[in-house]
Amino acid sequence: MLKHQKSNKPTTASELRAHAEDRLRYKPETNAVLSYSKDELLRLNHELSVHQIELEMQADELRYSSDLLALSNADLEASFSQYADLYEFAPSGYLTLALDSTILQVNLTATKMFGVSRSLLKGNRFITFVSVADQATITKMIADVFLTTEHQFCEVTLISDENHFPGLHHTFSGHTIRIDATLSPDSTECRAIIIDITESKKAAIAALELSEERHSSLFKHMLNGIAYCKMIYSDGRPVDFLYEQVNLRFETQTGLKNVEGKKFSEIIAGTPDPNTELLELYGRVAASGKPERFEVYIDAMKMWFEGSAYTLQSDHFVAIFDNITERKLAELALKKLSVTVEQNPSMVVITDAHGAIEFVNASFTETTGYTLEDVKGKNPRLFKSGITPKALYDELWQTILSGNVWRGELQNTKNNGELYWESEVISPVLDTDGKIINLVGIKQDITAQKRLLSELSVAKEKVKEAELLKAAFMANISHELRSPVSGILGFSELLKSPDLSKEELLEYNDLIFKSGERMLHLINDLVDYSRIEAGESMLQISTTSVNQVMSDIAAFFTHEVDRQKLRISFTAGLPDSKSIIDTDGSKLHQILTNLIQNAIKFTTSGAIEFGYTEKNKMLHFYVRDSGIGIPLAMQVKIFERFRQVDNKLTQHYKGSGLGLSISKAYVELLGGTIRVESEEGKGSTFIFTLPYNPIHNAVTNPNETLSAAKDSVLRTQHSALSSTILIVEDDDASRYLLQKMLKNESMNILYANNGREGVDMVEDHPEIKLVLMDLKMPIMNGFEATKLIKQKHPELPIIAQSAFSSLEVRRKASEAGCSALISKPIKKDELLEKMHEMLEKKPELHLW
């Protein structure tokens, strides 16, 4: 077989002829000519055409300009003969055609293709030698050559024309030929080159079929789902797509069957708009031709898909995809787990099988101060405090290395060296073979709980101690109450004796009074303490002369101090004019009274000194005694309630044990502090402070002013109380006591036994100017009776009486309409003062 070498390309006419003759030595039956490629044949034909055109041009020039030619007639004939042979024996057929496809000229190669002699071919139409289906193609091609003057080509199939040429052998009948046609220079004829491409086309078709078969197999058997689809538009927007072809894996990947020829919206019920994002992507690909990758969730299918899309033709696209739903669900679960671990309020530590740290969460970093970078690759022994016993760590590792879960508490250190407690659960993570691959520790900072438990334990001990103190206190109170009650009852019984002397009578009466006073002090302490505990103790700020309070207290205790053969003195730190301040005078009086009572109680000889100084706008009070003193261990506790009974040195002294506790509460309520300095056996000094809030422009001699005011009140009481009053009281003793307190007053007294009777008495006696109303009575209590009376007589003053004087009782009395409230046991001076205020119509002076 001849081999065409590109490097040996013929360039001269002689070379072309020699090359053509070499080709024609082989008979057509051998199909040797077919061993050359299509490109080689086309190139050779083109070269022959060029040389033939050059030959014709030279012939024209010789015909019309023979005098210009340098060649002789003999040379010209030789040249014509040379080119004629080249034209005749060219490897491709050469034809000259008229517009109606009539064959005007034909070379020898073409005659062999048709199997018809040159004389029979010339003058016949070329279309008679091609299939009927191709005749229109030939006609159009020739017409286009003449119309456009441009090169045209086509492919047709040759046939045997038995009608025109019966019995002739048509060598190339049924073969496919390629025709390349151009217009002649004078535009009078069409010159065509024909090449037999039957074998190359067969090879191309076979290759195409093989390629299609391969692609079909690939399309059908790919593990990815593949869909060839056509886009559907509405107003220029992609709204749906039609499945034209899908592969076998499409159904496996999507679960959808028989989709070819159907719209996506048709195969998924209730989904008129499959997925806007996906439609836009497919629309872009179909319109632009640019491939795109995608990951999309189809809500109607509850599936995730990942893939790519590209286009093969306009308004179509190919989607290649995988169902990644399981992977996405696993990723989502993993993400949830990751977020759970990362944001878990508990500390999470993950190590490898040997204990090297691989992960810690944010809570761990927040609690310990260690970041992941600080601890990654390190062993948890980094956190050891050195306090936890080694045996506990041995138990920990023995447990987890055996595949079990360890639970316990460890005391570790933070990054800043601070100790903390953690409750920890450590679990081994096993692979499929049961081998430990990781350790996971879940920890909680329990430092606060540990501290709380410790505090609760201490508090429990304190509660236990308080219960013991309370029990002892109740026993002491019981004793303290029984003693004066026994004295009152006993001496009252002795008073019945008819043969008592005047001295005995006075003595017994004095003892009864002292017992009652002692019991009243005890009750007052209990009431004051209960108010403090309930948060009902309120300040009554008023203008108070500190020096006057000191003087009154010294005078009050003079008799008792003399009786015990002690001395008492006070020192005022300011002149009288500067000692007048804004404070709660009654609470200041009670604080000093409690402290001095304590000093007298625990002092058997010596003196009691008290006073104050002013420094840095604070008044510093002190009460100093020469008594038994207070042990150092007790000096902090004595201000706690009931503590008097806990001191063995004081257990034989009388008292409730509440005085110092009440004093401390009042001092703090007034904005000060209190403390004690003492040495056992050498006496004690109690020191407390109060804010110094002086009153400017105070009177020069407050003693005279206060005394004058007091005398004025006493002088006007007898004349002011000459009125009719109503006592509403169900207790006979209390009613009788009131009667005796008022017996020397010039007034008319009416009585009622309960609230209902009181209301009726007010209605029946319009002359009543004032009502003394007990609050706790049968049938109708004092609150209800006051309300009814005030509805019809809003100006009538009503003074409430109650053994209970809590804030709640005072509030209810005020809401009912009471003008004032006095506490039982009632003091005569206080009662007369209140009544005077009411009858003088000065309710703004009433104190609650």
Coordinates of N, CA and C in Angstrom, one line a residue, residues 460-590:
K460 N -26.2 24.5 109.8 CA -27.0 23.5 110.6 C -26.5 23.5 112.0
E461 N -25.2 23.6 112.2 CA -24.7 23.6 113.6 C -25.2 24.8 114.3
K462 N -25.3 26.0 113.6 CA -25.8 27.2 114.2 C -27.2 27.1 114.5
V463 N -28.0 26.4 113.6 CA -29.4 26.2 113.9 C -29.6 25.4 115.1
K464 N -28.8 24.3 115.1 CA -28.8 23.4 116.3 C -28.5 24.2 117.6
E465 N -27.5 25.0 117.5 CA -27.1 25.8 118.6 C -28.2 26.8 119.0
A466 N -28.8 27.4 117.9 CA -29.9 28.4 118.1 C -31.1 27.7 118.8
E467 N -31.3 26.5 118.4 CA -32.4 25.7 119.0 C -32.2 25.5 120.5
L468 N -30.9 25.2 120.8 CA -30.6 25.0 122.2 C -30.7 26.3 123.0
L469 N -30.2 27.4 122.3 CA -30.3 28.7 122.9 C -31.8 29.1 123.1
K470 N -32.6 28.8 122.1 CA -34.0 29.1 122.2 C -34.7 28.4 123.3
A471 N -34.3 27.1 123.4 CA -34.9 26.3 124.5 C -34.5 26.8 125.8
A472 N -33.2 27.2 125.9 CA -32.8 27.7 127.2 C -33.4 29.1 127.4
F473 N -33.6 29.9 126.3 CA -34.2 31.2 126.4 C -35.7 31.0 126.9
M474 N -36.4 30.1 126.3 CA -37.8 29.9 126.7 C -37.9 29.5 128.2
A475 N -36.9 28.6 128.6 CA -36.9 28.2 130.0 C -36.6 29.4 130.9
N476 N -35.7 30.3 130.4 CA -35.3 31.5 131.2 C -36.5 32.5 131.2
I477 N -37.2 32.7 130.1 CA -38.3 33.6 130.0 C -39.4 33.1 130.9
S478 N -39.6 31.8 130.8 CA -40.7 31.2 131.7 C -40.4 31.5 133.2
H479 N -39.1 31.3 133.5 CA -38.7 31.6 134.9 C -38.9 33.1 135.2
E480 N -38.4 34.0 134.3 CA -38.5 35.4 134.5 C -39.9 35.9 134.6
L481 N -40.8 35.2 133.9 CA -42.3 35.6 134.0 C -42.9 35.1 135.2
R482 N -42.6 33.9 135.6 CA -43.2 33.3 136.8 C -42.8 34.0 138.0
S483 N -41.5 34.4 138.1 CA -41.0 35.1 139.3 C -41.8 36.3 139.7
P484 N -42.0 37.3 138.8 CA -42.8 38.5 139.1 C -44.3 38.1 139.3
V485 N -44.8 37.2 138.5 CA -46.2 36.8 138.7 C -46.4 36.2 140.0
S486 N -45.4 35.3 140.4 CA -45.5 34.7 141.8 C -45.5 35.8 142.8
G487 N -44.6 36.8 142.6 CA -44.5 37.9 143.6 C -45.8 38.7 143.7
I488 N -46.4 39.0 142.5 CA -47.6 39.7 142.5 C -48.7 39.0 143.2
L489 N -48.9 37.7 142.8 CA -50.0 36.9 143.3 C -49.8 36.7 144.9
G490 N -48.5 36.4 145.2 CA -48.2 36.1 146.6 C -48.5 37.3 147.5
F491 N -47.9 38.4 147.2 CA -48.1 39.6 148.0 C -49.5 40.1 147.9
S492 N -50.2 39.9 146.8 CA -51.6 40.3 146.7 C -52.4 39.5 147.7
E493 N -52.1 38.2 147.8 CA -52.8 37.3 148.8 C -52.5 37.8 150.2
L494 N -51.3 38.2 150.5 CA -50.9 38.7 151.8 C -51.7 40.0 152.2
L495 N -52.0 40.8 151.1 CA -52.7 42.1 151.4 C -54.1 41.9 151.9
K496 N -54.6 40.6 151.8 CA -56.0 40.4 152.3 C -56.0 40.2 153.8
S497 N -54.8 40.1 154.4 CA -54.8 39.9 155.8 C -55.2 41.2 156.5
P498 N -56.2 41.1 157.5 CA -56.7 42.3 158.1 C -55.8 42.9 159.1
D499 N -54.8 42.2 159.6 CA -54.0 42.7 160.7 C -52.6 43.2 160.2
L500 N -52.6 43.6 158.9 CA -51.3 44.1 158.4 C -51.1 45.5 159.0
S501 N -49.8 45.7 159.3 CA -49.4 47.1 159.7 C -49.3 48.0 158.5
K502 N -49.3 49.3 158.8 CA -49.1 50.2 157.7 C -47.8 50.0 156.9
E503 N -46.7 49.7 157.7 CA -45.4 49.5 157.1 C -45.4 48.3 156.2
E504 N -46.1 47.2 156.7 CA -46.2 46.0 155.9 C -47.0 46.2 154.6
L505 N -48.1 47.0 154.8 CA -48.9 47.3 153.6 C -48.1 48.0 152.5
L506 N -47.4 49.0 153.0 CA -46.6 49.7 152.0 C -45.5 48.9 151.4
E507 N -44.9 48.0 152.2 CA -43.8 47.1 151.7 C -44.4 46.2 150.7
Y508 N -45.5 45.5 151.0 CA -46.1 44.6 150.0 C -46.5 45.3 148.7
N509 N -47.1 46.4 148.9 CA -47.5 47.2 147.7 C -46.3 47.5 146.8
D510 N -45.2 47.9 147.5 CA -44.0 48.3 146.7 C -43.4 47.0 146.0
L511 N -43.4 45.9 146.7 CA -42.9 44.7 146.1 C -43.8 44.3 144.9
I512 N -45.1 44.4 145.0 CA -46.0 44.1 143.9 C -45.7 45.0 142.7
F513 N -45.5 46.3 143.0 CA -45.2 47.3 141.9 C -43.9 46.9 141.2
K514 N -42.9 46.5 142.0 CA -41.6 46.2 141.4 C -41.7 44.9 140.6
S515 N -42.5 43.9 141.0 CA -42.7 42.7 140.3 C -43.4 43.0 139.0
G516 N -44.4 43.9 139.0 CA -45.1 44.3 137.8 C -44.2 45.0 136.9
E517 N -43.4 45.9 137.4 CA -42.5 46.7 136.5 C -41.5 45.7 135.9
R518 N -41.0 44.8 136.7 CA -40.0 43.8 136.1 C -40.7 43.0 135.0
M519 N -41.9 42.6 135.2 CA -42.6 41.8 134.2 C -42.9 42.7 132.9
L520 N -43.2 43.9 133.2 CA -43.5 44.8 132.0 C -42.2 45.0 131.2
H521 N -41.1 45.2 131.9 CA -39.8 45.3 131.1 C -39.6 44.1 130.2
L522 N -39.8 42.9 130.8 CA -39.6 41.7 130.1 C -40.5 41.6 128.9
I523 N -41.8 42.0 129.1 CA -42.8 42.0 128.0 C -42.4 43.0 126.9
N524 N -41.9 44.2 127.3 CA -41.5 45.2 126.4 C -40.3 44.7 125.5
D525 N -39.4 44.0 126.2 CA -38.3 43.4 125.4 C -38.7 42.5 124.3
L526 N -39.7 41.6 124.7 CA -40.2 40.6 123.8 C -40.9 41.3 122.6
V527 N -41.7 42.3 122.9 CA -42.5 43.0 121.9 C -41.5 43.8 121.0
D528 N -40.5 44.4 121.6 CA -39.5 45.1 120.7 C -38.8 44.2 119.8
Y529 N -38.4 43.0 120.4 CA -37.6 42.1 119.6 C -38.5 41.5 118.4
S530 N -39.8 41.2 118.8 CA -40.7 40.7 117.7 C -40.9 41.7 116.6
R531 N -40.9 43.0 116.9 CA -41.0 44.0 115.9 C -39.8 44.0 115.0
I532 N -38.6 43.9 115.7 CA -37.4 43.9 114.9 C -37.3 42.7 114.0
E533 N -37.7 41.6 114.5 CA -37.6 40.3 113.7 C -38.6 40.4 112.5
A534 N -39.7 41.1 112.7 CA -40.7 41.2 111.6 C -40.4 42.4 110.7
G535 N -39.4 43.1 111.0 CA -39.1 44.3 110.2 C -40.1 45.4 110.3
E536 N -40.8 45.5 111.5 CA -41.8 46.5 111.7 C -41.4 47.6 112.6
S537 N -40.1 47.6 113.0 CA -39.6 48.6 113.9 C -39.3 49.8 113.0
M538 N -40.0 51.0 113.2 CA -39.9 52.1 112.4 C -39.3 53.3 113.2
L539 N -38.6 54.2 112.5 CA -38.0 55.4 113.2 C -39.1 56.5 113.3
Q540 N -39.1 57.2 114.4 CA -39.9 58.4 114.6 C -38.9 59.5 114.8
I541 N -38.4 60.1 113.8 CA -37.4 61.2 113.9 C -38.1 62.5 114.4
S542 N -37.5 63.0 115.4 CA -38.0 64.3 116.0 C -36.8 65.0 116.6
T543 N -37.1 66.3 117.0 CA -36.1 67.1 117.7 C -35.8 66.5 119.1
T544 N -34.5 66.2 119.3 CA -34.2 65.5 120.6 C -33.0 66.2 121.2
S545 N -33.1 66.4 122.5 CA -31.9 67.0 123.2 C -31.2 65.8 123.8
V546 N -30.0 65.5 123.3 CA -29.2 64.4 123.8 C -28.8 64.6 125.3
N547 N -28.5 65.8 125.6 CA -28.1 66.1 127.0 C -29.3 65.8 128.0
Q548 N -30.5 66.2 127.5 CA -31.7 66.0 128.3 C -32.0 64.5 128.5
V549 N -31.8 63.7 127.4 CA -31.9 62.3 127.5 C -31.0 61.7 128.5
M550 N -29.7 62.1 128.4 CA -28.7 61.6 129.4 C -29.1 62.0 130.8
S551 N -29.6 63.2 131.0 CA -29.9 63.7 132.4 C -31.1 62.8 132.9
D552 N -32.1 62.6 132.0 CA -33.3 61.9 132.5 C -32.9 60.4 132.8
I553 N -32.0 59.8 132.1 CA -31.6 58.4 132.4 C -30.9 58.3 133.7
A554 N -30.0 59.3 133.9 CA -29.2 59.3 135.1 C -30.1 59.4 136.3
A555 N -31.1 60.3 136.2 CA -32.1 60.5 137.3 C -32.9 59.2 137.5
F556 N -33.3 58.6 136.4 CA -34.1 57.4 136.4 C -33.4 56.2 137.2
F557 N -32.1 56.1 137.0 CA -31.4 55.0 137.6 C -30.7 55.3 138.9
T558 N -30.9 56.6 139.4 CA -30.2 57.0 140.7 C -30.7 56.1 141.8
H559 N -32.0 55.9 141.9 CA -32.5 55.1 143.1 C -32.0 53.7 143.1
E560 N -32.0 53.1 141.9 CA -31.5 51.7 141.8 C -30.0 51.6 142.1
V561 N -29.3 52.5 141.6 CA -27.8 52.5 141.8 C -27.5 52.7 143.3
D562 N -28.3 53.7 143.9 CA -28.1 53.9 145.4 C -28.4 52.6 146.2
R563 N -29.4 52.0 145.8 CA -29.9 50.8 146.5 C -28.8 49.7 146.4
Q564 N -28.1 49.6 145.3 CA -27.0 48.6 145.1 C -25.7 49.1 145.5
K565 N -25.7 50.3 146.1 CA -24.4 50.9 146.6 C -23.4 51.1 145.5
L566 N -23.9 51.5 144.4 CA -23.0 51.9 143.2 C -23.1 53.3 143.0
R567 N -22.2 53.8 142.1 CA -22.2 55.2 141.7 C -22.5 55.3 140.2
I568 N -23.2 56.3 139.8 CA -23.5 56.6 138.3 C -23.3 58.0 138.0
S569 N -22.7 58.2 136.8 CA -22.4 59.6 136.4 C -22.4 59.6 134.9
F570 N -22.6 60.8 134.3 CA -22.5 60.9 132.8 C -21.8 62.2 132.5
T571 N -21.2 62.2 131.2 CA -20.5 63.3 130.7 C -21.0 63.7 129.3
A572 N -21.5 64.9 129.2 CA -22.0 65.4 128.0 C -20.9 65.9 127.1
G573 N -20.8 65.5 125.9 CA -19.7 66.0 125.0 C -20.0 67.3 124.3
L574 N -21.2 67.8 124.4 CA -21.5 69.1 123.8 C -22.3 70.0 124.7
P575 N -22.3 71.3 124.5 CA -23.2 72.1 125.3 C -24.6 71.9 125.0
D576 N -25.5 72.3 125.8 CA -27.0 72.0 125.6 C -27.5 72.5 124.3
S577 N -27.0 73.7 123.9 CA -27.5 74.2 122.6 C -27.1 73.4 121.4
K578 N -26.0 72.7 121.5 CA -25.5 72.0 120.3 C -25.9 70.5 120.4
S579 N -26.5 70.1 121.5 CA -26.8 68.7 121.7 C -28.2 68.4 121.2
I580 N -28.9 69.4 120.6 CA -30.2 69.1 120.1 C -30.1 68.7 118.6
I581 N -30.5 67.5 118.4 CA -30.4 66.8 117.0 C -31.7 66.2 116.5
D582 N -31.7 65.9 115.3 CA -32.8 65.1 114.7 C -32.5 63.6 114.8
T583 N -33.2 62.9 115.6 CA -33.1 61.5 115.7 C -34.3 60.9 116.3
D584 N -34.3 59.6 116.5 CA -35.5 59.0 117.2 C -35.1 58.9 118.7
G585 N -35.6 59.9 119.4 CA -35.3 60.0 120.8 C -35.6 58.9 121.7
S586 N -36.8 58.2 121.4 CA -37.2 57.1 122.2 C -36.3 55.9 122.0
K587 N -35.8 55.7 120.8 CA -34.9 54.6 120.6 C -33.5 54.9 121.2
L588 N -33.1 56.1 121.1 CA -31.8 56.5 121.8 C -31.9 56.2 123.3
H589 N -33.1 56.6 123.9 CA -33.3 56.4 125.3 C -33.3 54.9 125.6
Q590 N -33.9 54.1 124.8 CA -34.0 52.7 125.1 C -32.6 52.0 124.9

